[in-house]
Short mmCIF file of C-alpha atoms in Angstrom, two decimals:
data_model
loop_
_atom_site.label_atom_id
_atom_site.label_comp_id
_atom_site.label_asym_id
_atom_site.label_seq_id
_atom_site.Cartn_x
_atom_site.Cartn_y
_atom_site.Cartn_z
CA MET K 15 -50.69 102.71 -50.91
CA LEU K 16 -51.32 102.74 -47.16
CA LEU K 17 -48.34 100.44 -46.67
CA ARG K 18 -46.13 102.92 -48.54
CA ILE K 19 -47.40 105.75 -46.36
CA LEU K 20 -46.74 103.72 -43.22
CA SER K 21 -43.25 102.92 -44.46
CA ALA K 22 -42.61 106.64 -44.93
CA GLU K 23 -44.03 107.40 -41.48
CA PHE K 24 -41.74 104.85 -39.85
CA LEU K 25 -38.78 106.43 -41.63
CA LYS K 26 -39.76 109.83 -40.22
CA ILE K 27 -39.76 108.57 -36.64
CA ARG K 28 -36.64 106.43 -37.01
CA ARG K 29 -34.45 108.93 -35.18
CA LYS K 30 -37.13 110.29 -32.90
CA TRP K 31 -37.79 109.42 -29.27
CA LEU K 32 -41.06 107.69 -30.10
CA TRP K 33 -39.61 104.20 -29.94
CA VAL K 34 -38.02 104.98 -26.60
CA LEU K 35 -41.43 106.10 -25.34
CA VAL K 36 -43.10 102.97 -26.68
CA VAL K 37 -40.70 100.76 -24.71
CA ALA K 38 -40.39 103.02 -21.67
CA GLY K 39 -44.14 103.00 -21.00
CA PRO K 40 -44.64 99.29 -20.24
CA LEU K 41 -41.13 98.99 -18.82
CA GLY K 42 -41.85 101.80 -16.37
CA VAL K 43 -45.17 100.26 -15.35
CA VAL K 44 -43.57 96.90 -14.55
CA ALA K 45 -40.58 98.57 -12.88
CA LEU K 46 -42.91 100.45 -10.54
CA GLN K 47 -44.52 97.15 -9.64
CA GLY K 48 -41.05 95.84 -8.95
CA VAL K 49 -40.63 98.58 -6.37
CA ASN K 50 -44.11 97.89 -4.99
CA PHE K 51 -43.54 94.16 -4.60
CA GLY K 52 -40.01 94.69 -3.35
CA LEU K 53 -41.16 96.95 -0.53
CA ARG K 54 -44.18 94.82 0.36
CA TYR K 55 -42.85 91.37 -0.48
CA ASP K 56 -43.87 89.79 2.81
CA TYR K 57 -47.43 91.04 2.46
CA LEU K 58 -47.93 90.43 -1.27
CA VAL K 59 -45.95 87.23 -1.89
CA ARG K 60 -44.79 85.34 1.17
CA GLY K 61 -47.16 82.54 2.13
CA LYS K 62 -49.47 83.15 -0.85
CA GLN K 63 -50.44 80.70 -3.56
CA PRO K 64 -48.99 81.45 -7.03
CA GLY K 65 -52.45 82.13 -8.41
CA GLU K 66 -53.11 84.76 -5.75
CA VAL K 67 -49.81 86.49 -6.46
CA TRP K 68 -50.43 86.46 -10.19
CA ASP K 69 -53.88 88.00 -9.67
CA ALA K 70 -52.41 90.75 -7.51
CA LEU K 71 -49.59 91.38 -9.96
CA ILE K 72 -51.82 91.55 -13.03
CA GLY K 73 -54.33 93.77 -11.24
CA ASP K 74 -51.65 96.20 -10.09
CA VAL K 75 -50.03 96.31 -13.53
CA SER K 76 -53.41 97.02 -15.14
CA MET K 77 -54.10 99.80 -12.65
CA LEU K 78 -50.91 101.61 -13.69
CA ALA K 79 -51.08 100.67 -17.36
CA MET K 80 -54.42 102.39 -18.02
CA PRO K 81 -53.34 105.97 -17.19
CA ALA K 82 -50.01 105.28 -18.89
CA LEU K 83 -51.89 104.20 -22.03
CA LEU K 84 -54.18 107.25 -22.04
CA MET K 85 -51.27 109.62 -21.46
CA GLY K 86 -49.03 107.77 -23.89
CA LEU K 87 -51.50 107.85 -26.77
CA ALA K 88 -51.71 111.65 -26.52
CA ILE K 89 -47.92 111.98 -26.57
CA VAL K 90 -47.41 109.45 -29.38
CA ALA K 91 -50.08 111.08 -31.57
CA SER K 92 -48.63 114.53 -30.94
CA MET K 93 -45.05 113.51 -31.67
CA SER K 94 -45.95 111.67 -34.87
CA ALA K 95 -48.00 114.57 -36.24
CA GLY K 96 -45.66 117.20 -34.85
CA ILE K 97 -43.00 116.36 -37.42
CA GLU K 98 -44.98 118.05 -40.21
CA HIS K 99 -46.05 120.93 -37.97
CA GLN K 100 -42.50 121.69 -36.83
CA MET K 101 -41.16 121.70 -40.37
CA ASN K 102 -44.23 123.38 -41.91
CA ALA K 103 -44.30 120.43 -44.27
CA TRP K 104 -48.02 119.72 -44.57
CA LYS K 105 -48.33 121.35 -47.99
CA LEU K 106 -45.30 119.42 -49.20
CA THR K 107 -46.70 116.18 -47.80
CA LEU K 108 -50.09 116.71 -49.43
CA ALA K 109 -48.45 117.67 -52.73
CA LEU K 110 -47.24 114.09 -53.04
CA PRO K 111 -49.32 111.63 -55.10
CA VAL K 112 -51.36 110.55 -52.08
CA SER K 113 -54.82 111.59 -50.97
CA LYS K 114 -55.58 113.43 -47.75
CA ARG K 115 -57.58 110.40 -46.63
CA GLN K 116 -54.50 108.21 -46.96
CA VAL K 117 -52.32 110.69 -45.07
CA PHE K 118 -54.79 110.90 -42.19
CA ALA K 119 -55.24 107.14 -42.12
CA GLY K 120 -51.47 106.71 -42.07
CA LYS K 121 -51.11 108.94 -39.01
CA PHE K 122 -53.89 107.10 -37.20
CA VAL K 123 -52.57 103.64 -38.04
CA LEU K 124 -49.04 104.65 -37.03
CA THR K 125 -50.26 105.83 -33.62
CA ALA K 126 -52.40 102.72 -33.16
CA LEU K 127 -49.55 100.38 -34.12
CA LEU K 128 -47.06 102.03 -31.77
CA LEU K 129 -49.52 101.75 -28.90
CA LEU K 130 -50.24 98.15 -29.86
CA VAL K 131 -46.54 97.36 -29.57
CA SER K 132 -46.41 99.11 -26.21
CA SER K 133 -49.43 97.16 -24.94
CA ALA K 134 -47.99 93.89 -26.23
CA LEU K 135 -44.74 94.46 -24.34
CA LEU K 136 -46.68 94.40 -21.08
CA VAL K 137 -47.27 90.66 -21.52
CA PRO K 138 -43.67 89.35 -21.58
CA LEU K 139 -42.48 92.00 -19.12
CA SER K 140 -45.19 91.10 -16.60
CA ALA K 141 -44.55 87.39 -17.09
CA ALA K 142 -40.81 87.87 -16.62
CA PHE K 143 -41.37 89.86 -13.44
CA GLY K 144 -43.66 87.14 -12.11
CA LEU K 145 -40.92 84.59 -12.68
CA THR K 146 -38.44 86.74 -10.76
CA LEU K 147 -40.82 86.56 -7.82
CA GLY K 148 -40.39 82.80 -7.81
CA LEU K 149 -43.72 81.97 -9.40
CA GLY K 150 -43.66 78.80 -11.46
CA GLY K 151 -43.47 79.11 -15.22
CA GLY K 152 -46.23 76.55 -15.63
CA SER K 153 -48.65 78.70 -13.67
CA ILE K 154 -48.37 81.83 -15.83
CA PRO K 155 -51.96 82.97 -16.59
CA TRP K 156 -51.34 83.91 -20.20
CA SER K 157 -55.01 84.53 -20.98
CA ASP K 158 -55.31 87.06 -18.15
CA LEU K 159 -52.08 88.76 -19.18
CA LEU K 160 -53.26 89.04 -22.78
CA THR K 161 -56.75 90.32 -21.98
CA ASP K 162 -55.50 92.88 -19.45
CA ALA K 163 -52.95 94.13 -21.97
CA PHE K 164 -55.13 94.34 -25.08
CA TYR K 165 -58.70 94.92 -23.85
CA PRO K 166 -57.94 98.42 -22.46
CA TYR K 167 -56.09 99.21 -25.69
CA LEU K 168 -59.12 98.30 -27.79
CA ALA K 169 -61.48 100.11 -25.42
CA SER K 170 -59.31 103.23 -25.80
CA MET K 171 -59.65 103.30 -29.59
CA PRO K 172 -61.91 106.41 -29.56
CA PHE K 173 -59.19 108.33 -27.75
CA ILE K 174 -56.53 107.14 -30.18
CA ALA K 175 -58.67 108.39 -33.06
CA LEU K 176 -59.44 111.66 -31.26
CA GLN K 177 -55.82 112.40 -30.41
CA ALA K 178 -54.65 111.56 -33.93
CA TRP K 179 -57.34 113.88 -35.31
CA LEU K 180 -56.48 116.79 -33.00
CA SER K 181 -52.73 116.36 -33.43
CA VAL K 182 -52.93 116.34 -37.22
CA THR K 183 -55.28 119.31 -37.55
CA MET K 184 -53.85 121.61 -34.86
CA ALA K 185 -50.45 123.23 -35.25
CA ASN K 186 -50.32 124.08 -31.54
CA GLN K 187 -49.71 120.68 -29.98
CA ALA K 188 -50.42 122.04 -26.50
CA VAL K 189 -54.14 121.72 -27.24
CA PRO K 190 -54.27 117.96 -28.04
CA LEU K 191 -51.82 117.25 -25.22
CA THR K 192 -54.04 119.15 -22.79
CA VAL K 193 -57.08 117.23 -24.02
CA GLY K 194 -55.19 113.98 -23.50
CA ILE K 195 -54.06 114.90 -19.99
CA ILE K 196 -57.56 115.96 -18.96
CA GLY K 197 -59.00 112.77 -20.44
CA MET K 198 -56.52 110.66 -18.49
CA ILE K 199 -57.37 112.46 -15.24
CA VAL K 200 -61.11 112.14 -15.84
CA SER K 201 -60.85 108.44 -16.67
CA LEU K 202 -58.58 107.70 -13.72
CA PHE K 203 -60.35 109.60 -10.96
CA ALA K 204 -63.95 109.89 -12.15
CA GLY K 205 -64.36 107.07 -14.66
CA ALA K 206 -65.85 104.63 -12.14
CA ARG K 207 -68.66 107.09 -11.36
CA PHE K 208 -69.82 107.37 -14.96
CA PRO K 209 -72.52 105.20 -16.54
CA ASP K 210 -71.20 102.30 -18.60
CA TRP K 211 -71.95 104.09 -21.89
CA VAL K 212 -69.46 106.90 -21.21
CA PRO K 213 -66.22 106.27 -23.19
CA TYR K 214 -63.99 107.44 -20.33
CA LYS K 215 -65.15 104.43 -18.33
CA TRP K 216 -64.46 101.85 -21.01
CA PRO K 217 -60.73 101.29 -20.33
CA GLN K 218 -61.61 100.38 -16.73
CA LEU K 219 -64.58 98.24 -17.74
CA ALA K 220 -62.32 96.31 -20.11
CA VAL K 221 -60.51 94.74 -17.15
CA SER K 222 -62.96 95.00 -14.26
CA ALA K 223 -66.46 94.36 -15.61
CA ASN K 224 -68.22 91.00 -15.72
CA ASP K 225 -68.62 91.50 -19.46
CA PRO K 226 -65.45 93.27 -20.64
CA LEU K 227 -66.29 92.59 -24.28
CA TYR K 228 -68.96 95.29 -24.04
CA ALA K 229 -66.27 97.93 -23.45
CA VAL K 230 -64.05 96.42 -26.13
CA ALA K 231 -66.80 96.34 -28.75
CA ALA K 232 -68.03 99.81 -27.83
CA GLY K 233 -64.49 101.18 -27.96
CA VAL K 234 -63.78 99.75 -31.39
CA ALA K 235 -67.16 100.83 -32.79
CA PHE K 236 -66.99 104.37 -31.44
CA GLY K 237 -63.35 104.58 -32.46
CA ILE K 238 -64.41 103.97 -36.05
CA VAL K 239 -66.98 106.77 -35.73
CA VAL K 240 -64.44 109.24 -34.33
CA PHE K 241 -61.94 108.24 -37.01
CA ALA K 242 -64.55 108.81 -39.74
CA VAL K 243 -65.49 112.23 -38.37
CA GLY K 244 -61.85 113.26 -38.07
CA LEU K 245 -61.08 111.99 -41.55
CA THR K 246 -63.98 113.96 -43.03
CA GLU K 247 -62.93 117.14 -41.24
CA PHE K 248 -59.30 116.77 -42.32
CA VAL K 249 -60.25 116.22 -45.96
CA ARG K 250 -62.38 119.38 -45.98
CA LYS K 251 -59.85 121.48 -44.06
CA ASP K 252 -57.51 123.83 -45.91
CA VAL K 253 -53.97 122.98 -44.91
CA LYS K 254 -51.68 125.95 -44.34
#
């Protein structure tokens, strides 16, 4: 049944700008690094070993990708849930032979899948950009590219669940978007000052800590908790 709901959700967004956003996020991150490396080529590339350049490239991409991910998940969740809010179609949706649990799960999974695609695109785009810098194809650090793309995504799972919850339950999408923007700012500018157990620090820990799996595991576990709380609240809520 969940697959049918997801199929219906993908049909709803077929002519929306969501897919453009999914591609534009990682493309914009890598394009900005293109400008960065283009302006500072002599300092960042010339005379450096390929491994050093790859480390700098991956680190800079990760630095931009984290706020883009946190901002993007708020926008994606809002746009996917906003379809029903704009058309006042929640009662019609819930009148179908599907449970409220399945509808909520479908919205969450849709948001998570779109962000997964966006995170995955960072890998080939970053690798392609590295090759344009003249770095050898045999020296591509695929493991670092993969971990820096997917670890922050997994560590951000509580925020994906939270934004999906807020976007589905609130007709005024300004509220979840504001929460997402504030969360991105807090994580970006104050996250490093928080203790390791604070969720807003986890996306950074996922790429900078000695044990990034702590942030990944904590993100996935707490994401399940937030999802369960949101699911329970949505099931009990009267939809207008």
